[in-house]
Coordinates of C-alpha atoms and ligand atoms in Angstrom, one line a residue:
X1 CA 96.7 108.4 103.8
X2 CA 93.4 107.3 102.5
X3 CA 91.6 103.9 103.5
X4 CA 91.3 101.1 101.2
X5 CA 88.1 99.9 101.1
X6 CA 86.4 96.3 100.3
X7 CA 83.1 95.3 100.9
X8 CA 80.1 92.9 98.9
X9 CA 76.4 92.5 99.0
X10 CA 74.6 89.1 98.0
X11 CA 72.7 89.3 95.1
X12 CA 70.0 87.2 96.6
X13 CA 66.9 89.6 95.5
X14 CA 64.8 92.0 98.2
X15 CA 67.7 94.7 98.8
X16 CA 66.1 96.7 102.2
X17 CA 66.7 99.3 104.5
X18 CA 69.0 97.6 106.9
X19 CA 71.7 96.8 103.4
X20 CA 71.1 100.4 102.6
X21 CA 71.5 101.6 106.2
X22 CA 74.3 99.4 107.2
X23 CA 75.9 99.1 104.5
X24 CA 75.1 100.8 101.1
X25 CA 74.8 104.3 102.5
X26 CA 78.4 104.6 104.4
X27 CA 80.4 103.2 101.0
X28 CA 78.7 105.9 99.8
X29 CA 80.5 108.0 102.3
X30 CA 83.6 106.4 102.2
X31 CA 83.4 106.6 98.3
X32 CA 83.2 110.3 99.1
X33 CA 86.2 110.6 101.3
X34 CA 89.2 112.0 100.0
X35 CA 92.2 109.5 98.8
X36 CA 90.1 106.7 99.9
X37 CA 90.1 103.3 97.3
X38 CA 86.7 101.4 97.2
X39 CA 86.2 98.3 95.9
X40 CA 82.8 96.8 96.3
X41 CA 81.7 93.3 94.8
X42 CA 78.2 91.9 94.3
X43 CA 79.1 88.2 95.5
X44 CA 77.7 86.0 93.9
X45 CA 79.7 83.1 94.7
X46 CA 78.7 83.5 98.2
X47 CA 74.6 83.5 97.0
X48 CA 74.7 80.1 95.9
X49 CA 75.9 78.8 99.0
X50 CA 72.4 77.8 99.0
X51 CA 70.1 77.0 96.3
X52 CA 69.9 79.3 93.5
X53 CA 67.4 79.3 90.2
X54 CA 70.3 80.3 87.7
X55 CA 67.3 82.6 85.6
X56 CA 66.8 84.6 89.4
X57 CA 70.4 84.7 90.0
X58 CA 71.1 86.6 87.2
X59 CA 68.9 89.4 87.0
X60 CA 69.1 89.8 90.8
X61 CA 73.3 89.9 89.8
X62 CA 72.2 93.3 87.6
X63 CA 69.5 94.4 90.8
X64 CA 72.0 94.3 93.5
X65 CA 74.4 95.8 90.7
X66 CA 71.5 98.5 89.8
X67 CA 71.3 99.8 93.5
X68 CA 74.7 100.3 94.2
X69 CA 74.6 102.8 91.2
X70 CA 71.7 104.0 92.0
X71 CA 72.3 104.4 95.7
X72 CA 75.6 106.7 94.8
X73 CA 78.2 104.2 93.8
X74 CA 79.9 105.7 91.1
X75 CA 82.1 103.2 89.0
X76 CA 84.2 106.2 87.9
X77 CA 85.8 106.5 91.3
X78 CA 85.0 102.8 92.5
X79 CA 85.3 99.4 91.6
X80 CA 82.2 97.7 91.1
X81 CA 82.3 94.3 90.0
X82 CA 80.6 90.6 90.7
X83 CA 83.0 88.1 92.1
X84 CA 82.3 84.9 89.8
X85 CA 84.3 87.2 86.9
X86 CA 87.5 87.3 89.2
X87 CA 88.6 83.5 89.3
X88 CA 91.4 84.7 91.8
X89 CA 88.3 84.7 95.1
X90 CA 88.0 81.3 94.8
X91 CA 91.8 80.2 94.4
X92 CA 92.6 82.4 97.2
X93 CA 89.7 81.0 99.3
X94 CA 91.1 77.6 99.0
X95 CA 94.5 78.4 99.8
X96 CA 93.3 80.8 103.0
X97 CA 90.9 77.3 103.8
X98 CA 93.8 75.3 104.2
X99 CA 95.1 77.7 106.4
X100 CA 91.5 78.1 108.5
X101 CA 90.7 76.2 111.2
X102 CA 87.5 74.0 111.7
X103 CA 86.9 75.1 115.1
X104 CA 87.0 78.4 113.9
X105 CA 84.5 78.1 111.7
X106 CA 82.4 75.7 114.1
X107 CA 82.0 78.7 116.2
X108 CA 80.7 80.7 113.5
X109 CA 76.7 81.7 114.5
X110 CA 75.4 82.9 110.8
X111 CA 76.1 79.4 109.7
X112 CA 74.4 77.5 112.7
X113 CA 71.6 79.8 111.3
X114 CA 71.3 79.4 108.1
X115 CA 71.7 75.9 108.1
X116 CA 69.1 75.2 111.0
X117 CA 68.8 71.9 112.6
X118 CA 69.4 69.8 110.0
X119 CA 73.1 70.9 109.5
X120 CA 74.2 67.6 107.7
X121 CA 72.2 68.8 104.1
X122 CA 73.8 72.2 104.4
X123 CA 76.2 72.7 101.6
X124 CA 80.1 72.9 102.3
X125 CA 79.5 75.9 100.5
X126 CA 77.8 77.5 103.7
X127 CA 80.1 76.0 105.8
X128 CA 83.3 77.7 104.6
X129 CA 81.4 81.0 103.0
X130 CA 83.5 82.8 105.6
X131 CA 86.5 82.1 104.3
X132 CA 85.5 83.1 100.3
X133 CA 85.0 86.3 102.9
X134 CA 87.8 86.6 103.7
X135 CA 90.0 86.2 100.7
X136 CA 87.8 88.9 99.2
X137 CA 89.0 91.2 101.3
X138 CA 92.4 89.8 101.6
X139 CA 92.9 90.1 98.3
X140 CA 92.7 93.9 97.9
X141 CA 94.7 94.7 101.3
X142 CA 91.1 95.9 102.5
X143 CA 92.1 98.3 105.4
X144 CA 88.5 98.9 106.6
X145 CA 85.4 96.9 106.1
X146 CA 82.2 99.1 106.6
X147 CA 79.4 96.4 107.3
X148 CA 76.4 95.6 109.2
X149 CA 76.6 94.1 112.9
X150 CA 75.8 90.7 111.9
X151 CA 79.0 90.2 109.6
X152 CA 81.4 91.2 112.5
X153 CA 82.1 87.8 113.6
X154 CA 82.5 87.0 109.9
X155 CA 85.5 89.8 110.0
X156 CA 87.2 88.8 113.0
X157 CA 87.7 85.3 111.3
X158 CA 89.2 87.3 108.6
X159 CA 91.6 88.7 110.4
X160 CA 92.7 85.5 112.1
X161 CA 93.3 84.3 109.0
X162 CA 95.4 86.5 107.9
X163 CA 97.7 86.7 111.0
X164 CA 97.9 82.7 110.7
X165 CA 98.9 83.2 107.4
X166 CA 101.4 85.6 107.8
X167 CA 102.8 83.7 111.0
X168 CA 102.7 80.2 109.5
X169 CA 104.8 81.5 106.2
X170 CA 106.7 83.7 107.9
X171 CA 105.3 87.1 106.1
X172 CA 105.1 89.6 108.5
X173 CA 102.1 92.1 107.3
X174 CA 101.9 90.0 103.7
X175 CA 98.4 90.1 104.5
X176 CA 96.6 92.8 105.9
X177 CA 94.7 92.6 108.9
X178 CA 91.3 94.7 108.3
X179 CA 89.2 96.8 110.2
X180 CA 85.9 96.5 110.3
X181 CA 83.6 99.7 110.2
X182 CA 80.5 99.0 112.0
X183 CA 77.8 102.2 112.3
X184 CA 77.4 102.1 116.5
X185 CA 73.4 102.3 116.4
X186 CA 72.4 102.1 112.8
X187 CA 74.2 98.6 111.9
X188 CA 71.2 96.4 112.9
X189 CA 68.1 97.5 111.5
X190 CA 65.2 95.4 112.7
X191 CA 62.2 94.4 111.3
X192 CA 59.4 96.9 111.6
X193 CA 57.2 93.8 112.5
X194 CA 59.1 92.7 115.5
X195 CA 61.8 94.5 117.1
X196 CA 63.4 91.6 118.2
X197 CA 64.3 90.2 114.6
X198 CA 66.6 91.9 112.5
X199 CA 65.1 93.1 109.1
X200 CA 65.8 90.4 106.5
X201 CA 65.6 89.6 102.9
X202 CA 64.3 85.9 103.5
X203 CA 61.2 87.2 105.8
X204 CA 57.8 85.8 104.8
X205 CA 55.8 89.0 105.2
X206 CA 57.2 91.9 103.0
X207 CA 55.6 94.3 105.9
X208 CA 58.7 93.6 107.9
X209 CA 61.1 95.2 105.5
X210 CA 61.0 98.1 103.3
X211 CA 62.9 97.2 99.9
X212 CA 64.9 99.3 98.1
X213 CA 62.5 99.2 94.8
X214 CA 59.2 99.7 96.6
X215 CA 56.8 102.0 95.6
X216 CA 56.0 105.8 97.4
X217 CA 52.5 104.0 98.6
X218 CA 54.4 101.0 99.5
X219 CA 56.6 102.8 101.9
X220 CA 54.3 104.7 103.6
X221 CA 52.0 102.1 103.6
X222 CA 54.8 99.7 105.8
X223 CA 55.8 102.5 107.9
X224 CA 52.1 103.5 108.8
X225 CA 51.8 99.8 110.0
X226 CA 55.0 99.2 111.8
X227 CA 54.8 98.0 115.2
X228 CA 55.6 100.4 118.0
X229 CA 54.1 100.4 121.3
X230 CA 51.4 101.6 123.5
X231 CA 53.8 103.8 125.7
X232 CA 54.1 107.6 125.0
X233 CA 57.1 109.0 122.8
X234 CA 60.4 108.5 125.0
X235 CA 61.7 111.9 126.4
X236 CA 65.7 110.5 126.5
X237 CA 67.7 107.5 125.4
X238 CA 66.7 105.6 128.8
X239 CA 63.2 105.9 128.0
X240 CA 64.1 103.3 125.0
X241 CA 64.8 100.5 127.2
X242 CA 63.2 97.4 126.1
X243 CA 61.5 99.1 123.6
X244 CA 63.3 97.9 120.5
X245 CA 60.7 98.5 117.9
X246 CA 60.5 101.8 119.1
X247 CA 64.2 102.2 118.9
X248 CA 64.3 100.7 115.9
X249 CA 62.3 103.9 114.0
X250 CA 64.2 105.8 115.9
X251 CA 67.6 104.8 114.9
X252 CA 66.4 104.7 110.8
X253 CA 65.0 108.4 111.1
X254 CA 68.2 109.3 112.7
X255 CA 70.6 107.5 110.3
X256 CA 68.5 109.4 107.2
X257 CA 68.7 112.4 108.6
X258 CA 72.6 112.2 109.8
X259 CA 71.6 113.0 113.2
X260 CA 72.1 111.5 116.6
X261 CA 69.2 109.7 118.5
X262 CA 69.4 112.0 121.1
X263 CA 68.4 114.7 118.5
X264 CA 65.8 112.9 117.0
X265 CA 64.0 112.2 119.9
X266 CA 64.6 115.8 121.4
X267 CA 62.5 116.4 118.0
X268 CA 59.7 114.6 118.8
X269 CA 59.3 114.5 122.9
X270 CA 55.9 115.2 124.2
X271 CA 54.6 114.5 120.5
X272 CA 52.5 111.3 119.4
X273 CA 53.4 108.9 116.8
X274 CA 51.5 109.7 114.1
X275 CA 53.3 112.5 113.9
X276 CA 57.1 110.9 114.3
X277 CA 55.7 108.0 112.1
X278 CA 54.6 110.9 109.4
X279 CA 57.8 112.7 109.4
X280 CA 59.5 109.2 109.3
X281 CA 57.7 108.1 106.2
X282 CA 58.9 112.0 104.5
X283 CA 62.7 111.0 105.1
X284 CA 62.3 107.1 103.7
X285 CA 60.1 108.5 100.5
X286 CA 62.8 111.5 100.2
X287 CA 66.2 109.2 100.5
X288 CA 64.7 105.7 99.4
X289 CA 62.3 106.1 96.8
X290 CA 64.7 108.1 94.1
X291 CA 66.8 105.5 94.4
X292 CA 63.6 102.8 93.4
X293 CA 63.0 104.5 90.8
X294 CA 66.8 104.7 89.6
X295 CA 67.1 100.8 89.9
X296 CA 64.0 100.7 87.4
X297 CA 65.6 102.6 84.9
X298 CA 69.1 101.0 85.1
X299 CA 67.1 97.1 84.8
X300 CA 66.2 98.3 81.9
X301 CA 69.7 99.0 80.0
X302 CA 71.1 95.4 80.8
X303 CA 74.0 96.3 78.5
X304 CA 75.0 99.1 80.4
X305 CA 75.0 96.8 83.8
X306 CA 77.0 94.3 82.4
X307 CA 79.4 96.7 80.9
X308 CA 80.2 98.2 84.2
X309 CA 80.5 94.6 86.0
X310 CA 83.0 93.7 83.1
X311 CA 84.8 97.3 83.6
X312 CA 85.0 97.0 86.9
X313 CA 86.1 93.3 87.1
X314 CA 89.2 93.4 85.1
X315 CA 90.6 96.2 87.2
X316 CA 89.5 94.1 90.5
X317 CA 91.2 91.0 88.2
X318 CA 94.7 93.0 88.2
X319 CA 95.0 93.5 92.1
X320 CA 93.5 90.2 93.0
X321 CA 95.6 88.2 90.8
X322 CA 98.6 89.8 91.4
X323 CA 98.1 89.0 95.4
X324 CA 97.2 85.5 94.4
X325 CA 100.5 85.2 92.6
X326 CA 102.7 86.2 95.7
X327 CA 100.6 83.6 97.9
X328 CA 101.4 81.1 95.1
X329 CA 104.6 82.1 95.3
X330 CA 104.8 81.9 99.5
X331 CA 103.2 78.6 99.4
X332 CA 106.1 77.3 96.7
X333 CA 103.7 76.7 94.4
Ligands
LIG1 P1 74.5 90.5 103.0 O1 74.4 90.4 101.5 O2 73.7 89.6 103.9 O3 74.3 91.9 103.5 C1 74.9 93.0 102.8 C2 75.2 94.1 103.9 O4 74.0 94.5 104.5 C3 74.2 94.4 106.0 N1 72.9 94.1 106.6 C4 72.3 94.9 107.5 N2 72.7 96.0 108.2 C5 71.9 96.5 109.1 N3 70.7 95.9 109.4 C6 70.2 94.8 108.8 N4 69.0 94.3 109.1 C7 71.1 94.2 107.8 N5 70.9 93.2 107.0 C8 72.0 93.1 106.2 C9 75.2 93.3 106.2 O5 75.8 93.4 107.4 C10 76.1 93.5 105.0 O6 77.1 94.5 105.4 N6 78.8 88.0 103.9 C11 78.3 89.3 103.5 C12 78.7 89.7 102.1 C13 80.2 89.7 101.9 C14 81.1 90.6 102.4 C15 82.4 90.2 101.8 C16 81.0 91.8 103.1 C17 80.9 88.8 101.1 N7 82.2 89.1 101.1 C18 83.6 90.9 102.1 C19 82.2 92.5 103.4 C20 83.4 92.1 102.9 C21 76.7 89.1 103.4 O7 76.2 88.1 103.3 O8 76.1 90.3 103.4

């Protein structure tokens, strides 16, 4: 039997390598898979968890919607859709928050993150974004999750939900407890900066992070001036110890090229850097910038974008609703 498949991006502007490496590229894959069902939501309830100008939000809705097309998704054999049309997330995240516990989401890092030392102004929006999460996957019987490394603690949470739910009501396997799919190696790309900080959109310098709708010259550009080190190329995996910016190039040449790290760096041994860094910059140019370019054109057919999102969202509206309605049901609503 095939998996089904859930997963969302934030439309929150500056898609990058680490959403298309950890994420974008394997729904692709899964998309591809035989008898597998996709669903994948821009989620844009989640964005304004923190401040939002509604103008932005908008066209970074169609942008995030733009590069899932152009990265592959194809809304003739996936769902694409942006949450805020499906009503049923955010009645199912407040049923599934009543059923949450606060010391499970006290121990939740990405919110003692974002929200920094002055907790107290952070919205209640941030605080329980993990369980609007969670009913979005909930919702569609999500069997596998394919996500970055930093949403894994995000997924365990949804998974305890859903076993408290089906305990505490007495549903045995009502809701489905998901998997998450996690890329061992390439699910935390760093910044090409500082190997110690993972590549984000909300980084001041734009030289950490190579965006999904930068130019050829802006790519190689970034990569000619990422950080490595002053050591010579690594002859085997040990020889990346503590060397995580080093790693880090590593692991994106490998992921683009479907290869192991072993084999990349079996490729390069007893070369220098200019010439990995040169054959690096070929494989982001060849994979990344078509896809750039793509996300241009699509921005420009707004019509089209929106057309899909509404497509897409009343056949995400059928399933959700109809799950919502049994939990009403459950709940003796
Ligand atoms: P978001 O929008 O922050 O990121 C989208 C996806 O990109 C992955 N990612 C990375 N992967 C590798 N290296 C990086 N540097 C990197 N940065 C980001 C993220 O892990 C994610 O997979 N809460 C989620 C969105 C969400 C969701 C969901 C995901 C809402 N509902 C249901 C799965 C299922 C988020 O903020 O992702």
């Amino acid at each position: 039997m095939g998996k089904k498949i859930f997963s969302g991006v934030q439309p929150t502007g500056n898609l990058h390598l680490g959403n298309y490496i950890g994420a974008i590229k394997n729904f692709v894959e899964l998309q591809n898979q035989k008898d597998n069902n996709c669903v994948f939501c821009v989620v844009d309830l989640h964005a304004i968890t923190v401040k939002q100008d509604p103008k932005t939000l908008k066209d970074n809705i169609r942008e995030t919607t733009a590069a899932f097309l152009a990265s592959g998704i194809d809304p003739e054999k996936s769902i694409i859709f942006n949450q805020s049309l499906v009503s049923a997330h955010a009645e199912g995240s407040w049923m599934l928050g009543c059923v949450a516990r606060m010391g499970w989401l006290n121990r939740m890092t990405q919110f003692k993150e974002k929200a920094g030392k002055d907790k107290e102004k952070a919205s209640i929006g941030l605080y329980i974004y993990p369980v609007l999460m969670a009913a979005d996957i909930l919702l569609y019987d999500a069997t596998h999750v394919p996500v970055g490394e930093d949403q894994k603690q995000h997924l365990e949470l949804s998974r305890d939900i859903a076993q408290k739910f089906n305990l505490d009501f007495n549903v045995p396997n009502f809701l489905k407890v998901p998997e998450p799919l996690i890329k061992k190696n390439f699910s935390r790309i760093m910044s090409l900066k500082d190997g110690t900080k993972k590549m984000s959109k909300s980084d001041p310098s734009d030289l950490s992070r190579i965006n999904l709708t930068d130019s050829k010259e802006e790519i190689v550009n970034k990569i000619k001036k990422a950080k490595t080190d002053t050591r010579p190329f690594p002859e085997n995996e040990k020889d990346l110890n503590k060397r995580p910016e080093v790693e880090n190039l590593l692991g994106i040449y490998s992921s683009l090229n479907n290869q192991s790290l072993k084999n990349s760096i079996n490729e390069f041994a007893g070369k220098n850097f200019s010439e990995f860094k040169e054959k690096l910059s070929e494989i982001v140019v060849e994979k990344i910038y078509p896809i750039s370019k793509e996300i241009n054109k699509l921005q420009k057919d707004n019509n089209f974008i929106d057309d899909v999102l509404k497509v897409g969202s009343e056949k995400a509206g059928a399933i959700a609703s109809e799950k919502v309605k049994k939990m009403k049901e459950i709940l003796g609503f």
